[in-house]
Short mmCIF file of C-alpha atoms in Angstrom, two decimals:
data_model
loop_
_atom_site.label_atom_id
_atom_site.label_comp_id
_atom_site.label_asym_id
_atom_site.label_seq_id
_atom_site.Cartn_x
_atom_site.Cartn_y
_atom_site.Cartn_z
CA MET A 1 -17.57 8.05 -6.67
CA ALA A 2 -15.11 6.01 -4.56
CA ASN A 3 -15.07 2.08 -5.57
CA LEU A 4 -16.92 0.49 -2.19
CA THR A 5 -18.52 -2.20 -2.91
CA PHE A 6 -21.92 -3.79 -1.22
CA SER A 7 -19.51 -5.78 1.17
CA ASP A 8 -17.53 -2.71 2.01
CA LYS A 9 -20.98 -0.78 2.83
CA LYS A 10 -22.04 -3.35 5.22
CA LYS A 11 -19.18 -3.47 6.91
CA LEU A 12 -18.58 0.17 7.45
CA GLU A 13 -22.74 0.15 8.74
CA SER A 14 -21.78 -1.82 11.13
CA PHE A 15 -18.67 -0.70 12.31
CA LEU A 16 -20.01 3.00 12.77
CA GLY A 17 -23.54 2.13 13.59
CA MET A 18 -24.97 3.95 11.17
CA GLY A 19 -28.08 1.82 12.31
CA GLY A 20 -31.39 4.38 13.05
CA GLY A 21 -29.51 7.11 10.91
CA TYR A 22 -26.56 7.45 13.56
CA VAL A 23 -22.71 7.85 12.90
CA LEU A 24 -20.53 6.00 16.06
CA ASN A 25 -21.66 8.67 18.68
CA PHE A 26 -21.54 11.75 17.23
CA THR A 27 -24.74 14.66 17.67
CA ASN A 28 -25.17 16.40 14.48
CA SER A 29 -23.37 19.12 15.86
CA GLU A 30 -20.25 17.09 16.85
CA PHE A 31 -20.52 15.26 13.16
CA ARG A 32 -19.95 18.13 11.62
CA GLU A 33 -17.53 19.94 13.21
CA PHE A 34 -15.61 16.46 13.10
CA VAL A 35 -15.71 15.69 9.42
CA LYS A 36 -14.70 19.79 8.54
CA ASP A 37 -11.73 19.30 10.53
CA ALA A 38 -11.03 15.33 9.31
CA ILE A 39 -11.41 16.43 5.33
CA ASN A 40 -12.50 20.02 5.36
CA ILE A 41 -15.76 19.71 4.47
CA ASP A 42 -19.13 20.90 5.23
CA ILE A 43 -20.91 17.32 5.40
CA TYR A 44 -24.27 19.73 5.86
CA SER A 45 -24.02 21.04 2.59
CA ALA A 46 -26.42 21.02 0.05
CA LYS A 47 -24.31 18.94 -1.99
CA TYR A 48 -24.89 15.92 0.08
CA GLU A 49 -28.55 16.54 1.30
CA ASN A 50 -31.11 13.77 0.55
CA GLN A 51 -34.63 12.75 1.93
CA SER A 52 -33.65 12.43 5.25
CA ASN A 53 -30.26 14.27 6.27
CA SER A 54 -29.71 11.94 8.91
CA LYS A 55 -26.01 11.76 9.62
CA ALA A 56 -25.95 7.94 8.18
CA ASN A 57 -27.44 9.12 4.86
CA LEU A 58 -25.39 12.49 4.83
CA LEU A 59 -22.39 9.53 5.32
CA ARG A 60 -23.92 7.87 2.57
CA ARG A 61 -24.24 10.14 0.14
CA PHE A 62 -20.62 11.21 0.79
CA TRP A 63 -19.33 7.81 -0.69
CA GLU A 64 -21.42 7.89 -3.55
CA ILE A 65 -20.14 11.37 -4.50
CA GLU A 66 -16.57 11.49 -3.42
CA SER A 67 -13.58 10.51 -4.67
CA ASP A 68 -11.46 7.47 -3.19
CA ALA A 69 -9.11 9.06 -1.90
CA LYS A 70 -11.43 11.25 0.15
CA VAL A 71 -13.25 8.60 1.68
CA ALA A 72 -10.07 6.62 2.61
CA GLN A 73 -9.13 9.75 4.15
CA LEU A 74 -12.66 10.18 6.10
CA LEU A 75 -12.62 6.41 7.42
CA GLU A 76 -9.01 6.79 8.77
CA CYS A 77 -9.96 9.60 11.06
CA PHE A 78 -13.54 7.43 12.03
CA VAL A 79 -10.83 4.37 13.26
CA GLU A 80 -8.23 7.12 15.03
CA TYR A 81 -11.45 8.36 16.55
CA TYR A 82 -12.76 5.17 17.41
CA LYS A 83 -9.42 3.89 19.05
CA THR A 84 -9.14 7.34 20.84
CA PHE A 85 -12.82 8.07 22.51
CA ILE A 86 -14.84 4.84 21.74
CA CYS A 87 -12.88 1.41 22.21
CA GLN A 88 -11.90 0.21 25.51
CA ASP A 89 -9.15 -2.26 26.77
CA ASP A 90 -11.96 -5.03 27.07
CA SER A 91 -13.63 -4.20 23.69
CA PRO A 92 -15.10 -6.97 21.62
CA ASP A 93 -13.31 -8.60 19.25
CA GLU A 94 -15.81 -7.61 16.79
CA ASN A 95 -15.19 -4.15 17.65
CA ILE A 96 -11.53 -4.56 17.21
CA GLN A 97 -12.02 -6.53 13.89
CA GLY A 98 -14.47 -3.49 12.74
CA CYS A 99 -11.37 -0.98 13.10
CA ASP A 100 -9.00 -3.69 11.07
CA GLU A 101 -11.54 -3.77 8.37
CA CYS A 102 -11.95 0.23 8.20
CA ILE A 103 -8.05 0.20 7.99
CA ARG A 104 -8.30 -2.37 5.02
CA ILE A 105 -10.91 -0.61 3.06
CA ALA A 106 -9.25 2.44 3.45
CA GLN A 107 -6.39 1.08 2.11
CA ARG A 108 -7.59 -0.19 -0.85
CA LEU A 109 -9.08 2.89 -1.66
CA ARG A 110 -5.96 4.57 -1.46
CA ALA A 111 -4.02 2.14 -3.48
CA ASN A 112 -7.07 2.25 -6.03
CA HIS A 113 -6.17 6.21 -6.35
CA SER A 114 -2.36 5.60 -6.59
CA ILE A 115 -2.67 2.85 -8.96
CA GLY A 116 -4.83 4.40 -11.06
CA ASP A 117 -6.50 2.86 -13.97
CA ILE A 118 -6.68 -1.18 -13.19
CA GLU A 119 -7.97 -1.40 -16.81
CA ILE A 120 -4.25 -1.27 -17.81
CA ILE A 121 -4.50 -5.03 -17.00
CA LYS A 122 -6.60 -5.61 -20.51
CA GLY A 123 -6.82 -8.75 -22.82
CA ASP A 124 -6.71 -9.56 -26.48
CA GLU A 125 -9.29 -9.33 -28.72
CA GLU A 126 -7.65 -12.82 -30.21
CA SER A 127 -7.50 -14.93 -27.39
CA ALA A 128 -10.65 -15.55 -25.75
CA ASP A 129 -8.78 -17.20 -22.89
CA PHE A 130 -6.07 -14.30 -22.03
CA ASN A 131 -9.21 -12.09 -21.54
CA LYS A 132 -10.73 -14.23 -19.11
CA LEU A 133 -7.37 -13.90 -17.46
CA ALA A 134 -7.08 -10.58 -17.59
CA THR A 135 -10.80 -10.01 -15.99
CA SER A 136 -10.61 -12.11 -13.22
CA ILE A 137 -7.46 -10.45 -11.92
CA ARG A 138 -9.08 -7.23 -12.21
CA GLU A 139 -11.85 -8.11 -10.61
CA ASP A 140 -9.40 -9.67 -7.59
CA ILE A 141 -7.93 -6.48 -7.39
CA THR A 142 -11.51 -4.46 -7.28
CA ASN A 143 -12.75 -6.84 -4.50
CA ASP A 144 -9.79 -6.34 -2.70
CA LYS A 145 -7.97 -9.45 -3.13
CA PRO A 146 -3.88 -9.14 -4.64
CA ASP A 147 -2.77 -11.73 -2.51
CA VAL A 148 -5.24 -14.04 -4.41
CA ALA A 149 -4.30 -12.39 -7.78
CA ILE A 150 -0.60 -12.95 -7.50
CA ASP A 151 -0.09 -16.21 -9.65
CA ARG A 152 -2.31 -14.99 -12.34
CA LEU A 153 -0.75 -11.85 -12.50
CA HIS A 154 2.94 -13.48 -13.44
CA THR A 155 0.89 -16.05 -15.80
CA TYR A 156 -0.51 -12.57 -17.28
CA MET A 157 3.11 -10.78 -17.51
CA GLY A 158 4.46 -14.28 -19.06
CA VAL A 159 1.90 -14.37 -21.50
CA TYR A 160 2.01 -10.14 -22.23
CA CYS A 161 6.33 -10.34 -22.44
CA ARG A 162 6.08 -12.97 -25.16
CA ASN A 163 3.43 -11.23 -27.41
CA LEU A 164 5.55 -8.03 -26.79
CA CYS A 165 8.17 -10.36 -28.37
CA ASP A 166 6.28 -11.80 -31.08
CA LYS A 167 5.09 -8.62 -32.21
CA ARG A 168 8.65 -6.98 -32.55
CA GLY A 169 10.15 -10.71 -34.00
CA ILE A 170 12.21 -10.95 -30.40
CA PRO A 171 13.68 -14.75 -30.47
CA TYR A 172 12.74 -16.61 -27.30
CA ASP A 173 12.66 -20.07 -26.01
CA ASN A 174 9.18 -21.52 -24.73
CA PHE A 175 10.89 -22.41 -21.55
CA THR A 176 12.53 -19.31 -21.03
CA PRO A 177 11.51 -18.01 -17.35
CA LEU A 178 9.48 -14.66 -16.97
CA ASN A 179 12.52 -12.48 -16.27
CA SER A 180 14.67 -13.57 -19.06
CA ILE A 181 11.29 -12.88 -21.99
CA PHE A 182 11.54 -9.70 -20.56
CA GLY A 183 15.32 -9.26 -20.63
CA CYS A 184 14.90 -10.12 -24.59
CA TYR A 185 12.50 -7.23 -25.06
CA VAL A 186 14.56 -4.64 -22.99
CA LYS A 187 17.48 -5.61 -25.10
CA HIS A 188 15.50 -4.54 -28.10
CA ILE A 189 15.05 -1.52 -26.75
CA ARG A 190 18.27 -0.73 -25.66
CA ASP A 191 19.78 -2.23 -29.08
CA ASN A 192 16.92 0.04 -31.29
CA LYS A 193 17.65 3.14 -29.48
CA LEU A 194 14.10 3.21 -28.53
CA VAL A 195 14.08 5.37 -25.34
CA GLU A 196 15.62 8.54 -24.73
CA SER A 197 17.50 8.27 -21.13
CA GLU A 198 20.25 5.70 -19.86
CA MET A 199 17.79 6.95 -16.63
CA THR A 200 14.65 4.59 -18.25
CA LEU A 201 17.39 2.17 -19.17
CA ARG A 202 18.40 1.12 -15.75
CA ILE A 203 15.02 1.14 -14.45
CA LEU A 204 14.07 -1.44 -17.08
CA ASN A 205 16.84 -3.24 -16.38
CA THR A 206 16.46 -3.34 -12.56
CA SER A 207 12.66 -5.09 -13.43
CA ILE A 208 14.04 -7.61 -14.96
CA SER A 209 15.54 -8.50 -11.52
CA VAL A 210 12.27 -7.48 -9.54
CA LEU A 211 10.84 -10.04 -12.68
CA GLU A 212 13.22 -12.98 -11.45
CA TYR A 213 12.10 -12.55 -7.78
CA PHE A 214 8.28 -12.15 -8.65
CA ASN A 215 9.12 -15.98 -9.87
CA ASP A 216 10.09 -16.92 -6.56
CA VAL A 217 6.43 -15.33 -5.16
CA ARG A 218 4.71 -16.92 -7.73
CA ASN A 219 6.10 -20.26 -7.03
CA ASN A 220 6.53 -20.23 -3.21
CA LYS A 221 3.73 -17.25 -2.01
CA SER A 222 0.96 -17.92 -4.35
CA PHE A 223 -1.90 -20.42 -4.97
CA ALA A 224 0.22 -21.59 -8.11
CA HIS A 225 1.00 -24.23 -5.42
CA PRO A 226 0.22 -25.13 -2.04
CA ASN A 227 1.27 -22.15 -0.13
CA ASN A 228 0.53 -19.55 2.43
CA LEU A 229 -0.10 -16.50 0.36
CA LEU A 230 2.05 -13.38 0.68
CA ASN A 231 0.57 -10.78 2.55
CA TYR A 232 -1.77 -7.65 1.59
CA ASP A 233 0.48 -5.11 1.84
CA GLU A 234 3.37 -6.42 -0.19
CA SER A 235 1.11 -8.08 -3.10
CA PHE A 236 -0.66 -4.58 -3.51
CA LEU A 237 2.92 -3.15 -3.56
CA ILE A 238 3.68 -5.68 -6.21
CA PHE A 239 0.39 -5.23 -8.34
CA LYS A 240 0.93 -1.45 -8.69
CA TYR A 241 4.73 -2.08 -9.60
CA ILE A 242 3.81 -4.27 -12.46
CA SER A 243 0.90 -2.08 -13.31
CA ASN A 244 2.89 0.77 -13.63
CA LEU A 245 5.67 -0.86 -15.99
CA LEU A 246 2.59 -1.64 -17.93
CA VAL A 247 1.42 1.73 -17.89
CA PHE A 248 4.84 2.34 -19.61
CA ILE A 249 5.42 -0.12 -21.92
CA ASP A 250 1.86 0.35 -23.41
CA ALA A 251 2.70 4.02 -23.99
CA LEU A 252 6.49 3.19 -25.51
CA GLU A 253 4.65 -0.14 -27.91
CA ILE A 254 2.11 3.03 -29.07
CA LYS A 255 5.14 5.59 -29.46
CA ILE A 256 7.20 2.58 -31.55
CA GLU A 257 3.92 2.10 -33.32
CA ALA A 258 3.52 5.47 -34.58
CA ASP A 259 7.04 5.94 -35.85
CA ILE A 260 6.98 3.00 -37.82
CA ALA A 261 3.78 4.27 -39.22
CA ALA A 262 5.30 7.56 -39.95
CA THR A 263 8.23 6.21 -41.37
CA LYS A 264 6.08 3.89 -44.19
CA LYS A 265 4.06 7.09 -44.77
CA LYS A 266 7.52 8.93 -45.12
CA GLY A 267 9.14 6.44 -47.14
CA ALA A 268 6.20 5.64 -49.80
CA ALA A 269 5.68 9.64 -50.39
CA MET A 270 9.39 9.50 -51.53
CA LYS A 271 8.59 6.73 -53.47
CA ALA A 272 5.78 8.55 -55.47
CA GLU A 273 7.84 11.67 -55.74
CA HIS A 274 10.61 9.66 -57.38
CA ASP A 275 8.13 7.59 -59.47
CA LEU A 276 6.93 11.07 -60.93
CA LEU A 277 10.16 12.49 -61.68
CA TYR A 278 11.88 9.74 -63.24
CA GLY A 279 9.12 7.22 -64.08
CA GLU A 280 8.93 5.80 -67.70
CA LEU A 281 7.21 9.13 -69.56
CA PRO A 282 4.12 7.95 -71.76
CA PHE A 283 6.10 8.41 -74.96
#
C-alpha cells in the first residue's frame, strides 16, 4: 500500500481530474495502454476491479495495493503526459502547481521507498520527552516535511549519541557538540576493534565531519532560530543519511550486546567447570 495521506489523494485527484470517474483526458483504452506502457501493469485486470471500474476508481484501487515505488513511477509518467499533451504555455497557475505537487508527492514516495523504515527514529522507554521528540520527527517525515524536522532531528541525534556514550561508559562533556560526541563513540569503536573493515571506520570518521556541518544547518537553516529553511531535497538527503547511519549503529549495538552476553555466558560456564573440578570436597 502506498503511503499517500488524505491530503495527497485530494491533491492528486484534483490534478488528474478524477471527478466523475475520469483520469485526465484518457479514454478507457488509452488509459489501459498508458499504464501498461508506463509501468507494465494491466490496470483493468481483476486485481484492481471495484464496484464501478471507472478509470478513477481503478486508479484509487491501484494506490491502495501497490508500493510507493510503483505509485511514484506512474505519477511521474502522468506529469510527463500532462506537460506534453495537455499543458499549454498560457495554462493557469493552478495547473502548473498541480504538476509540482504531483512530482513532490512522487519524490516523497520514492524517498520513503529508499529510506526504508522511518521507525528507526524511535524513542526510549525511560524518557517520555524523547518518545515525543521521535514521534514528532516521524510525523513530519511521513507528512513530507523534512525541512521542518531538521532542528529536532539534530536534537534527536544529540540525545542518541549521549545515550550511546553513557551505555558504553564513554566520558564526554555536557557542552560537547554533536560531532565531537559521536567522535568519542567512533574512537571507542576503533580502539576496541568492534568493526571488521577499515572502510567502515572511514565511513564513520566521515560521519563525524558530516555531523559537524549538521550543526551549521541546525543553527542557520532550521526552525531552531529565525531562519529560512533548507530546501526540501537537501533536507530529505540529510534525513536519509542520518537514518542510514542510525540503522548501522543500531545493528552494531545489537552485535556488541550479543558478544557481551556470549562472553559472560562463557565465563560463567568456565567458572562452573572450575568449581566442579577444584572446589572444596564434601569430606
